[in-house]
Amino acid sequence: MKKSVRMILAVACLLIGLAAVANAAATDQILSRWGKKIKLIDREDQVSNLEIRATYYSTEYVEALVQSEAQKNLWTQQEADEYKYRLLNTLQLEEMIPIRIEFTNNGPSMHLGPFDVMVKLMIGNKEYKMADYDKRFNFKFQGEKEGLVFFRRYDEKTGKDLLKGVKQVRLIFSPTISPITDGRRTEFIWDIANDDPAKLFQGKAAVRFETDRLIKRLEKLRKDKAEEEAKLASINGEISTIQARLDELAKQ
C-alpha cells in the first residue's frame, strides 16, 4: 500500500514538473515573440558590430513577463500582483505605447542626442515622434545601453485611439544612429491586431488603478475648491469695502 502511494506521488510530481516545464517554454516563446533583435556588422572591417533589441509591451507580453518573474522568484500571488501594478505604472499603458530599446555597441561611439529624432513609430501610413524617452540615450556610449521610449496612444487633438483598427506598427531607426548602419534604416515590425491593453486593467490591478485615479482626482478637486474659496473670500472682501464706502457717501 505504501509503495503504491509513493508511486502515485512520484507520478504526480513528474506530471507537475512536466507541466511547469511546458508552461515555462510557452512563456519564453511569448517573450521572444515580442522582443526582436537585429545585429549589424560593419561592412569594412567585418568586426565592429551593433546589436539592437526592441520589445513591444503588448498585453500578452506583460502577462507573460509577470508570470515568468513570478516563477523565477517563487512569488506569492500577492507579490506577483504588486509587481504587475508597479510595472503597469512604469509603462503608462493607459496613455502611452511603451517600447524598450537595448543597444549593444561593439563599434564606434554612438551619439544619439537628441534621441527623439532618431526613432519614429509608424502607425498606418503616418510616422509619430516620441512623447518621452529615457534621457540616458542622449549621451554618447559604447557597450550596452537600454531604456524605455514612449509614443502617444491617442491623437493629441482629436483624442482618437491611434491603434484602433491597425494591424501592424513599425519602429524605425534613423540610418545616422551609427556608422555601422552604412546608411541602412533599421526597422522592427509587430503584429498588434489582437492586442488589447484594457485586459491588463482588470481584477486587483484595476481596483488599485481606479483607487489611485480617484485619490488624485479628489486631491485636485480639493485644491481647486481651496483656490475658488480664496477667490470668493477676496471678492466678498471687495464687496464689503465698496458697500462700506457707498454707505459713507450716502451719509454726506
Tab-separated table of C-alpha atoms in Angstrom:
chain	number	residue	atom	x	y	z
A	1	MET	CA	0.000	0.000	0.000
A	2	LYS	CA	2.770	2.381	0.976
A	3	LYS	CA	4.645	1.502	-2.185
A	4	SER	CA	1.623	2.348	-4.367
A	5	VAL	CA	1.170	5.698	-2.563
A	6	ARG	CA	4.799	6.548	-3.193
A	7	MET	CA	4.365	5.590	-6.819
A	8	ILE	CA	1.306	7.835	-7.158
A	9	LEU	CA	3.143	10.748	-5.530
A	10	ALA	CA	6.136	10.236	-7.811
A	11	VAL	CA	3.924	10.230	-10.913
A	12	ALA	CA	2.079	13.333	-9.666
A	13	CYS	CA	5.359	15.171	-9.053
A	14	LEU	CA	6.573	14.156	-12.503
A	15	LEU	CA	3.392	15.435	-14.159
A	16	ILE	CA	3.572	18.702	-12.232
A	17	GLY	CA	7.214	19.094	-13.227
A	18	LEU	CA	6.448	18.430	-16.895
A	19	ALA	CA	3.553	20.908	-16.800
A	20	ALA	CA	5.816	23.551	-15.258
A	21	VAL	CA	8.464	22.998	-17.939
A	22	ALA	CA	5.860	23.184	-20.716
A	23	ASN	CA	4.375	26.331	-19.202
A	24	ALA	CA	7.810	27.950	-18.894
A	25	ALA	CA	8.581	27.074	-22.527
A	26	ALA	CA	5.309	28.642	-23.685
A	27	THR	CA	6.053	31.771	-21.649
A	28	ASP	CA	9.563	32.060	-23.111
A	29	GLN	CA	8.105	31.730	-26.602
A	30	ILE	CA	5.753	34.652	-25.960
A	31	LEU	CA	8.557	36.799	-24.545
A	32	SER	CA	10.790	36.120	-27.541
A	33	ARG	CA	7.969	36.869	-29.994
A	34	TRP	CA	7.589	40.461	-28.756
A	35	GLY	CA	11.303	41.061	-28.211
A	36	LYS	CA	13.003	41.356	-31.606
A	37	LYS	CA	16.724	41.617	-32.296
A	38	ILE	CA	18.882	42.763	-35.219
A	39	LYS	CA	22.668	42.578	-35.460
A	40	LEU	CA	24.536	44.837	-37.885
A	41	ILE	CA	28.174	44.159	-38.835
A	42	ASP	CA	30.499	46.813	-40.206
A	43	ARG	CA	30.953	46.190	-43.926
A	44	GLU	CA	34.530	47.480	-43.937
A	45	ASP	CA	36.291	45.785	-41.029
A	46	GLN	CA	33.783	42.915	-40.661
A	47	VAL	CA	34.396	43.040	-36.891
A	48	SER	CA	32.685	46.100	-35.423
A	49	ASN	CA	29.030	45.387	-34.815
A	50	LEU	CA	25.867	46.842	-33.370
A	51	GLU	CA	23.056	44.795	-31.871
A	52	ILE	CA	19.652	46.411	-31.387
A	53	ARG	CA	16.819	44.784	-29.483
A	54	ALA	CA	13.332	46.245	-29.283
A	55	THR	CA	10.486	44.953	-27.121
A	56	TYR	CA	6.868	45.936	-27.630
A	57	TYR	CA	4.860	45.768	-24.402
A	58	SER	CA	1.734	44.058	-25.634
A	59	THR	CA	-0.887	42.655	-23.266
A	60	GLU	CA	0.373	39.149	-23.987
A	61	TYR	CA	3.973	40.158	-23.301
A	62	VAL	CA	3.183	41.896	-19.988
A	63	GLU	CA	1.194	38.910	-18.715
A	64	ALA	CA	3.966	36.513	-19.757
A	65	LEU	CA	6.610	38.732	-18.145
A	66	VAL	CA	4.730	38.813	-14.840
A	67	GLN	CA	4.275	35.036	-14.959
A	68	SER	CA	7.946	34.475	-15.806
A	69	GLU	CA	9.194	36.689	-12.965
A	70	ALA	CA	6.781	35.060	-10.524
A	71	GLN	CA	8.027	31.591	-11.468
A	72	LYS	CA	11.713	32.544	-11.269
A	73	ASN	CA	11.354	34.276	-7.908
A	74	LEU	CA	8.773	31.865	-6.428
A	75	TRP	CA	6.436	34.779	-5.677
A	76	THR	CA	3.095	34.526	-3.971
A	77	GLN	CA	0.057	35.799	-5.874
A	78	GLN	CA	0.167	38.997	-3.821
A	79	GLU	CA	3.815	39.579	-4.759
A	80	ALA	CA	3.020	38.941	-8.431
A	81	ASP	CA	0.091	41.397	-8.280
A	82	GLU	CA	2.358	44.015	-6.687
A	83	TYR	CA	4.973	43.544	-9.418
A	84	LYS	CA	2.313	43.852	-12.119
A	85	TYR	CA	0.924	47.014	-10.541
A	86	ARG	CA	4.367	48.659	-10.414
A	87	LEU	CA	5.114	47.523	-13.974
A	88	LEU	CA	1.885	48.992	-15.333
A	89	ASN	CA	2.604	52.257	-13.532
A	90	THR	CA	6.010	52.419	-15.201
A	91	LEU	CA	4.689	51.545	-18.647
A	92	GLN	CA	1.800	54.084	-18.594
A	93	LEU	CA	-0.148	51.790	-20.911
A	94	GLU	CA	-3.398	53.677	-20.427
A	95	GLU	CA	-1.964	56.677	-22.285
A	96	MET	CA	1.238	55.548	-23.964
A	97	ILE	CA	2.738	52.914	-26.255
A	98	PRO	CA	5.911	51.827	-24.435
A	99	ILE	CA	8.808	50.094	-26.169
A	100	ARG	CA	12.083	49.007	-24.595
A	101	ILE	CA	15.197	49.604	-26.700
A	102	GLU	CA	18.514	47.898	-25.957
A	103	PHE	CA	21.811	48.615	-27.699
A	104	THR	CA	24.991	46.557	-27.586
A	105	ASN	CA	27.507	48.724	-29.406
A	106	ASN	CA	30.783	46.984	-30.247
A	107	GLY	CA	31.918	49.715	-32.585
A	108	PRO	CA	32.463	53.500	-32.741
A	109	SER	CA	30.874	55.624	-30.011
A	110	MET	CA	27.225	56.374	-30.716
A	111	HIS	CA	25.937	59.946	-30.405
A	112	LEU	CA	22.138	59.738	-30.269
A	113	GLY	CA	21.123	63.040	-28.661
A	114	PRO	CA	18.504	64.323	-29.049
A	115	PHE	CA	17.232	60.761	-29.194
A	116	ASP	CA	13.635	61.652	-30.046
A	117	VAL	CA	14.654	62.437	-33.638
A	118	MET	CA	16.457	59.119	-34.039
A	119	VAL	CA	13.491	56.768	-33.659
A	120	LYS	CA	9.948	57.016	-35.005
A	121	LEU	CA	6.893	54.780	-34.753
A	122	MET	CA	4.904	54.236	-37.923
A	123	ILE	CA	1.207	53.620	-37.283
A	124	GLY	CA	-0.693	53.076	-40.502
A	125	ASN	CA	0.868	55.457	-43.027
A	126	LYS	CA	1.953	58.082	-40.523
A	127	GLU	CA	5.152	58.410	-38.509
A	128	TYR	CA	4.978	59.583	-34.907
A	129	LYS	CA	7.635	61.185	-32.752
A	130	MET	CA	8.317	60.055	-29.190
A	131	ALA	CA	6.347	61.650	-26.384
A	132	ASP	CA	9.056	60.762	-23.870
A	133	TYR	CA	12.167	58.609	-23.524
A	134	ASP	CA	14.991	57.639	-21.198
A	135	LYS	CA	17.313	60.664	-21.340
A	136	ARG	CA	20.380	58.447	-20.923
A	137	PHE	CA	20.075	57.773	-24.653
A	138	ASN	CA	21.220	61.359	-25.282
A	139	PHE	CA	24.776	60.661	-24.093
A	140	LYS	CA	27.434	59.054	-26.284
A	141	PHE	CA	28.312	55.478	-25.442
A	142	GLN	CA	29.941	52.221	-26.354
A	143	GLY	CA	28.887	48.877	-24.970
A	144	GLU	CA	25.377	48.400	-23.579
A	145	LYS	CA	22.604	50.914	-23.046
A	146	GLU	CA	18.882	50.341	-22.616
A	147	GLY	CA	15.744	52.208	-21.664
A	148	LEU	CA	12.096	52.870	-22.395
A	149	VAL	CA	10.656	55.116	-25.073
A	150	PHE	CA	7.029	56.230	-25.171
A	151	PHE	CA	4.698	57.136	-28.021
A	152	ARG	CA	1.241	58.620	-27.522
A	153	ARG	CA	-1.625	56.159	-27.745
A	154	TYR	CA	-4.188	58.853	-28.549
A	155	ASP	CA	-4.172	61.743	-31.006
A	156	GLU	CA	-3.404	64.960	-29.116
A	157	LYS	CA	-6.022	66.989	-30.999
A	158	THR	CA	-8.898	64.555	-31.556
A	159	GLY	CA	-8.360	62.061	-28.725
A	160	LYS	CA	-8.674	59.223	-31.258
A	161	ASP	CA	-7.102	55.863	-30.393
A	162	LEU	CA	-4.206	55.700	-32.867
A	163	LEU	CA	-4.060	51.890	-32.743
A	164	LYS	CA	-7.749	51.269	-33.368
A	165	GLY	CA	-8.129	49.077	-36.462
A	166	VAL	CA	-4.352	48.964	-37.004
A	167	LYS	CA	-2.789	45.572	-37.717
A	168	GLN	CA	0.911	46.419	-37.516
A	169	VAL	CA	3.249	49.014	-36.076
A	170	ARG	CA	6.766	49.665	-37.301
A	171	LEU	CA	9.634	51.057	-35.187
A	172	ILE	CA	12.103	52.868	-37.426
A	173	PHE	CA	15.668	53.866	-36.516
A	174	SER	CA	17.467	56.623	-38.387
A	175	PRO	CA	20.420	55.443	-40.538
A	176	THR	CA	22.545	58.036	-38.683
A	177	ILE	CA	22.473	56.215	-35.332
A	178	SER	CA	25.858	54.649	-36.112
A	179	PRO	CA	28.433	54.458	-38.949
A	180	ILE	CA	27.944	50.684	-38.799
A	181	THR	CA	24.490	51.039	-40.377
A	182	ASP	CA	26.207	52.295	-43.569
A	183	GLY	CA	23.077	54.255	-44.428
A	184	ARG	CA	20.757	51.315	-43.782
A	185	ARG	CA	17.478	52.011	-41.995
A	186	THR	CA	16.766	49.562	-39.179
A	187	GLU	CA	13.150	48.523	-38.611
A	188	PHE	CA	11.131	46.324	-36.274
A	189	ILE	CA	7.579	45.222	-37.082
A	190	TRP	CA	4.957	43.872	-34.667
A	191	ASP	CA	1.529	42.452	-35.417
A	192	ILE	CA	-0.730	44.169	-32.862
A	193	ALA	CA	-4.140	43.439	-34.414
A	194	ASN	CA	-5.396	41.406	-31.420
A	195	ASP	CA	-3.681	43.408	-28.690
A	196	ASP	CA	-5.991	44.861	-26.039
A	197	PRO	CA	-4.240	46.665	-23.135
A	198	ALA	CA	-7.603	47.125	-21.387
A	199	LYS	CA	-7.415	43.444	-20.382
A	200	LEU	CA	-4.454	44.269	-18.147
A	201	PHE	CA	-6.539	46.628	-16.064
A	202	GLN	CA	-8.845	44.039	-14.562
A	203	GLY	CA	-9.098	42.376	-11.186
A	204	LYS	CA	-6.941	43.714	-8.351
A	205	ALA	CA	-4.812	45.806	-10.690
A	206	ALA	CA	-7.932	47.589	-11.952
A	207	VAL	CA	-9.123	48.289	-8.392
A	208	ARG	CA	-5.756	49.790	-7.423
A	209	PHE	CA	-5.530	51.925	-10.545
A	210	GLU	CA	-9.105	53.164	-10.102
A	211	THR	CA	-8.398	53.937	-6.448
A	212	ASP	CA	-5.248	55.862	-7.369
A	213	ARG	CA	-7.088	57.778	-10.074
A	214	LEU	CA	-9.915	58.753	-7.709
A	215	ILE	CA	-7.469	59.830	-4.998
A	216	LYS	CA	-5.601	62.059	-7.463
A	217	ARG	CA	-8.898	63.460	-8.729
A	218	LEU	CA	-10.057	64.139	-5.170
A	219	GLU	CA	-6.794	65.930	-4.360
A	220	LYS	CA	-7.190	68.117	-7.446
A	221	LEU	CA	-10.796	68.960	-6.590
A	222	ARG	CA	-9.813	69.904	-3.045
A	223	LYS	CA	-7.050	72.134	-4.399
A	224	ASP	CA	-9.488	73.729	-6.870
A	225	LYS	CA	-12.006	74.221	-4.069
A	226	ALA	CA	-9.423	75.957	-1.863
A	227	GLU	CA	-8.441	78.269	-4.733
A	228	GLU	CA	-12.074	79.094	-5.516
A	229	GLU	CA	-12.822	79.748	-1.833
A	230	ALA	CA	-9.828	82.119	-1.677
A	231	LYS	CA	-11.142	83.946	-4.758
A	232	LEU	CA	-14.620	84.132	-3.261
A	233	ALA	CA	-13.234	85.475	0.009
A	234	SER	CA	-11.339	88.148	-1.929
A	235	ILE	CA	-14.466	89.100	-3.886
A	236	ASN	CA	-16.587	89.245	-0.714
A	237	GLY	CA	-13.930	91.428	0.913
A	238	GLU	CA	-14.001	93.823	-2.026
A	239	ILE	CA	-17.816	93.885	-1.978
A	240	SER	CA	-17.775	94.777	1.732
A	241	THR	CA	-15.222	97.546	1.119
A	242	ILE	CA	-17.268	99.041	-1.722
A	243	GLN	CA	-20.505	98.768	0.241
A	244	ALA	CA	-18.896	100.484	3.241
A	245	ARG	CA	-17.703	103.345	1.047
A	246	LEU	CA	-21.160	103.674	-0.535
A	247	ASP	CA	-22.692	103.875	2.939
A	248	GLU	CA	-20.272	106.653	3.852
A	249	LEU	CA	-21.086	108.585	0.722
A	250	ALA	CA	-24.801	108.229	1.315
A	251	LYS	CA	-24.424	109.967	4.708
A	252	GLN	CA	-22.738	113.044	3.222
